[in-house]
Amino acid sequence: MKVLMVCLGNICRSPLAQGILEHKVRQAGLDWQVDSAGTGAWHVGQRPDRRSCEVAHKYGIDITTQAARKIDRADLQAFDIVYCMDASNYNDVIALCRNQDEEKKVKLIMNEADPKKNISVPDPYFGGPDGFESVYLMLDRACEAVIANRR
Ligand code: 4NP
């Protein structure tokens, strides 16, 4: 299984989602590939936001070696599932799809934990550290469900 996590900047939410899912995949002994990307290009090449690195570290996960990149059309072919953090990311990724097969791969990540509720993971970039903690906890629950739902 090849899973791509997508947010706007690829420095706050999707790097956390990648790190958390990679950790759970390793623990579960699964042979999955996990990556992340942003719909925007502002932070390409940068490591994740310090606040994301800190909250991940607090829970025993190292995301400091990741580097931001922008999603492109080839990703829609290469990955089996593309998890978006919020409705705006979802719409931007759907707009990149060339056919229904690709559109079917695109999902809101929180729907794994709370089916059909279309809950967005809020952008924590302009807020304080509490936002990063709550994003972490949401994504931890979502990633747990991602694995449980595919067993
Ligand atoms: P992310 O957060 O989409 O979770 O990585 C953001 C990071 C940077 C910006 C917006 C959101 N920005 O506007 O620079």
mmCIF file with all atom_site columns, N, CA and C in Angstrom, residues 60-88:
data_model
loop_
_atom_site.group_PDB
_atom_site.id
_atom_site.type_symbol
_atom_site.label_atom_id
_atom_site.label_alt_id
_atom_site.label_comp_id
_atom_site.label_asym_id
_atom_site.label_entity_id
_atom_site.label_seq_id
_atom_site.pdbx_PDB_ins_code
_atom_site.Cartn_x
_atom_site.Cartn_y
_atom_site.Cartn_z
_atom_site.occupancy
_atom_site.B_iso_or_equiv
_atom_site.pdbx_formal_charge
_atom_site.auth_seq_id
_atom_site.auth_comp_id
_atom_site.auth_asym_id
_atom_site.auth_atom_id
_atom_site.pdbx_PDB_model_num
ATOM 1  N N  . GLY A 1 60 ? 7.579   10.438 20.827  1.00 0.00 ? 60 GLY A N  1
ATOM 2  C CA . GLY A 1 60 ? 8.554   9.420  20.428  1.00 0.00 ? 60 GLY A CA 1
ATOM 3  C C  . GLY A 1 60 ? 8.730   9.225  18.932  1.00 0.00 ? 60 GLY A C  1
ATOM 4  N N  . ILE A 1 61 ? 8.344   10.256 18.144  1.00 0.00 ? 61 ILE A N  1
ATOM 5  C CA . ILE A 1 61 ? 8.454   10.140 16.687  1.00 0.00 ? 61 ILE A CA 1
ATOM 6  C C  . ILE A 1 61 ? 9.347   11.261 16.148  1.00 0.00 ? 61 ILE A C  1
ATOM 7  N N  . ASP A 1 62 ? 10.302  10.893 15.281  1.00 0.00 ? 62 ASP A N  1
ATOM 8  C CA . ASP A 1 62 ? 11.216  11.873 14.697  1.00 0.00 ? 62 ASP A CA 1
ATOM 9  C C  . ASP A 1 62 ? 10.771  12.208 13.277  1.00 0.00 ? 62 ASP A C  1
ATOM 10 N N  . ILE A 1 63 ? 10.370  13.461 13.069  1.00 0.00 ? 63 ILE A N  1
ATOM 11 C CA . ILE A 1 63 ? 9.982   13.861 11.698  1.00 0.00 ? 63 ILE A CA 1
ATOM 12 C C  . ILE A 1 63 ? 10.968  14.883 11.111  1.00 0.00 ? 63 ILE A C  1
ATOM 13 N N  . THR A 1 64 ? 12.093  15.101 11.804  1.00 0.00 ? 64 THR A N  1
ATOM 14 C CA . THR A 1 64 ? 12.995  16.197 11.409  1.00 0.00 ? 64 THR A CA 1
ATOM 15 C C  . THR A 1 64 ? 13.734  15.947 10.102  1.00 0.00 ? 64 THR A C  1
ATOM 16 N N  . THR A 1 65 ? 13.728  14.703 9.609   1.00 0.00 ? 65 THR A N  1
ATOM 17 C CA . THR A 1 65 ? 14.465  14.427 8.375   1.00 0.00 ? 65 THR A CA 1
ATOM 18 C C  . THR A 1 65 ? 13.595  14.607 7.132   1.00 0.00 ? 65 THR A C  1
ATOM 19 N N  . GLN A 1 66 ? 12.315  14.936 7.329   1.00 0.00 ? 66 GLN A N  1
ATOM 20 C CA . GLN A 1 66 ? 11.443  15.134 6.165   1.00 0.00 ? 66 GLN A CA 1
ATOM 21 C C  . GLN A 1 66 ? 11.745  16.472 5.481   1.00 0.00 ? 66 GLN A C  1
ATOM 22 N N  . ALA A 1 67 ? 11.436  16.547 4.186   1.00 0.00 ? 67 ALA A N  1
ATOM 23 C CA . ALA A 1 67 ? 11.577  17.804 3.439   1.00 0.00 ? 67 ALA A CA 1
ATOM 24 C C  . ALA A 1 67 ? 10.304  18.046 2.643   1.00 0.00 ? 67 ALA A C  1
ATOM 25 N N  . ALA A 1 68 ? 9.815   19.291 2.696   1.00 0.00 ? 68 ALA A N  1
ATOM 26 C CA . ALA A 1 68 ? 8.540   19.611 2.045   1.00 0.00 ? 68 ALA A CA 1
ATOM 27 C C  . ALA A 1 68 ? 8.651   19.535 0.528   1.00 0.00 ? 68 ALA A C  1
ATOM 28 N N  . ARG A 1 69 ? 7.585   19.059 -0.087  1.00 0.00 ? 69 ARG A N  1
ATOM 29 C CA . ARG A 1 69 ? 7.508   19.067 -1.554  1.00 0.00 ? 69 ARG A CA 1
ATOM 30 C C  . ARG A 1 69 ? 6.066   19.360 -1.959  1.00 0.00 ? 69 ARG A C  1
ATOM 31 N N  . LYS A 1 70 ? 5.902   19.725 -3.224  1.00 0.00 ? 70 LYS A N  1
ATOM 32 C CA . LYS A 1 70 ? 4.574   20.032 -3.739  1.00 0.00 ? 70 LYS A CA 1
ATOM 33 C C  . LYS A 1 70 ? 4.026   18.799 -4.447  1.00 0.00 ? 70 LYS A C  1
ATOM 34 N N  . ILE A 1 71 ? 2.742   18.524 -4.259  1.00 0.00 ? 71 ILE A N  1
ATOM 35 C CA . ILE A 1 71 ? 2.115   17.390 -4.948  1.00 0.00 ? 71 ILE A CA 1
ATOM 36 C C  . ILE A 1 71 ? 2.116   17.660 -6.455  1.00 0.00 ? 71 ILE A C  1
ATOM 37 N N  . ASP A 1 72 ? 2.260   16.601 -7.248  1.00 0.00 ? 72 ASP A N  1
ATOM 38 C CA . ASP A 1 72 ? 2.063   16.784 -8.697  1.00 0.00 ? 72 ASP A CA 1
ATOM 39 C C  . ASP A 1 72 ? 1.202   15.649 -9.253  1.00 0.00 ? 72 ASP A C  1
ATOM 40 N N  . ARG A 1 73 ? 0.869   15.765 -10.516 1.00 0.00 ? 73 ARG A N  1
ATOM 41 C CA . ARG A 1 73 ? -0.075  14.816 -11.114 1.00 0.00 ? 73 ARG A CA 1
ATOM 42 C C  . ARG A 1 73 ? 0.404   13.377 -11.029 1.00 0.00 ? 73 ARG A C  1
ATOM 43 N N  . ALA A 1 74 ? 1.726   13.163 -11.124 1.00 0.00 ? 74 ALA A N  1
ATOM 44 C CA . ALA A 1 74 ? 2.272   11.807 -11.082 1.00 0.00 ? 74 ALA A CA 1
ATOM 45 C C  . ALA A 1 74 ? 1.938   11.121 -9.752  1.00 0.00 ? 74 ALA A C  1
ATOM 46 N N  . ASP A 1 75 ? 1.809   11.918 -8.675  1.00 0.00 ? 75 ASP A N  1
ATOM 47 C CA . ASP A 1 75 ? 1.473   11.337 -7.371  1.00 0.00 ? 75 ASP A CA 1
ATOM 48 C C  . ASP A 1 75 ? 0.113   10.647 -7.396  1.00 0.00 ? 75 ASP A C  1
ATOM 49 N N  . LEU A 1 76 ? -0.809  11.181 -8.172  1.00 0.00 ? 76 LEU A N  1
ATOM 50 C CA . LEU A 1 76 ? -2.155  10.596 -8.232  1.00 0.00 ? 76 LEU A CA 1
ATOM 51 C C  . LEU A 1 76 ? -2.133  9.214  -8.863  1.00 0.00 ? 76 LEU A C  1
ATOM 52 N N  . GLN A 1 77 ? -1.136  8.975  -9.696  1.00 0.00 ? 77 GLN A N  1
ATOM 53 C CA . GLN A 1 77 ? -0.965  7.649  -10.300 1.00 0.00 ? 77 GLN A CA 1
ATOM 54 C C  . GLN A 1 77 ? -0.177  6.745  -9.377  1.00 0.00 ? 77 GLN A C  1
ATOM 55 N N  . ALA A 1 78 ? 0.869   7.303  -8.762  1.00 0.00 ? 78 ALA A N  1
ATOM 56 C CA . ALA A 1 78 ? 1.831   6.490  -8.008  1.00 0.00 ? 78 ALA A CA 1
ATOM 57 C C  . ALA A 1 78 ? 1.274   5.962  -6.690  1.00 0.00 ? 78 ALA A C  1
ATOM 58 N N  . PHE A 1 79 ? 0.372   6.743  -6.053  1.00 0.00 ? 79 PHE A N  1
ATOM 59 C CA . PHE A 1 79 ? -0.121  6.349  -4.737  1.00 0.00 ? 79 PHE A CA 1
ATOM 60 C C  . PHE A 1 79 ? -1.487  5.664  -4.839  1.00 0.00 ? 79 PHE A C  1
ATOM 61 N N  . ASP A 1 80 ? -1.747  4.774  -3.851  1.00 0.00 ? 80 ASP A N  1
ATOM 62 C CA . ASP A 1 80 ? -3.033  4.067  -3.811  1.00 0.00 ? 80 ASP A CA 1
ATOM 63 C C  . ASP A 1 80 ? -4.102  4.887  -3.102  1.00 0.00 ? 80 ASP A C  1
ATOM 64 N N  . ILE A 1 81 ? -3.672  5.635  -2.078  1.00 0.00 ? 81 ILE A N  1
ATOM 65 C CA . ILE A 1 81 ? -4.607  6.478  -1.316  1.00 0.00 ? 81 ILE A CA 1
ATOM 66 C C  . ILE A 1 81 ? -3.945  7.826  -1.090  1.00 0.00 ? 81 ILE A C  1
ATOM 67 N N  . VAL A 1 82 ? -4.727  8.892  -1.244  1.00 0.00 ? 82 VAL A N  1
ATOM 68 C CA . VAL A 1 82 ? -4.241  10.241 -0.974  1.00 0.00 ? 82 VAL A CA 1
ATOM 69 C C  . VAL A 1 82 ? -5.143  10.846 0.101   1.00 0.00 ? 82 VAL A C  1
ATOM 70 N N  . TYR A 1 83 ? -4.585  10.995 1.303   1.00 0.00 ? 83 TYR A N  1
ATOM 71 C CA . TYR A 1 83 ? -5.369  11.535 2.415   1.00 0.00 ? 83 TYR A CA 1
ATOM 72 C C  . TYR A 1 83 ? -5.152  13.029 2.549   1.00 0.00 ? 83 TYR A C  1
ATOM 73 N N  . CYS A 1 84 ? -6.254  13.791 2.463   1.00 0.00 ? 84 CYS A N  1
ATOM 74 C CA . CYS A 1 84 ? -6.186  15.236 2.603   1.00 0.00 ? 84 CYS A CA 1
ATOM 75 C C  . CYS A 1 84 ? -6.572  15.630 4.025   1.00 0.00 ? 84 CYS A C  1
ATOM 76 N N  . MET A 1 85 ? -5.944  16.716 4.513   1.00 0.00 ? 85 MET A N  1
ATOM 77 C CA . MET A 1 85 ? -6.195  17.159 5.883   1.00 0.00 ? 85 MET A CA 1
ATOM 78 C C  . MET A 1 85 ? -7.474  17.967 6.004   1.00 0.00 ? 85 MET A C  1
ATOM 79 N N  . ASP A 1 86 ? -7.799  18.779 4.977   1.00 0.00 ? 86 ASP A N  1
ATOM 80 C CA . ASP A 1 86 ? -9.021  19.585 5.086   1.00 0.00 ? 86 ASP A CA 1
ATOM 81 C C  . ASP A 1 86 ? -9.727  19.680 3.732   1.00 0.00 ? 86 ASP A C  1
ATOM 82 N N  . ALA A 1 87 ? -10.892 20.330 3.757   1.00 0.00 ? 87 ALA A N  1
ATOM 83 C CA . ALA A 1 87 ? -11.750 20.373 2.576   1.00 0.00 ? 87 ALA A CA 1
ATOM 84 C C  . ALA A 1 87 ? -11.090 21.138 1.432   1.00 0.00 ? 87 ALA A C  1
ATOM 85 N N  . SER A 1 88 ? -10.318 22.153 1.781   1.00 0.00 ? 88 SER A N  1
ATOM 86 C CA . SER A 1 88 ? -9.663  22.941 0.747   1.00 0.00 ? 88 SER A CA 1
ATOM 87 C C  . SER A 1 88 ? -8.554  22.109 0.064   1.00 0.00 ? 88 SER A C  1
#
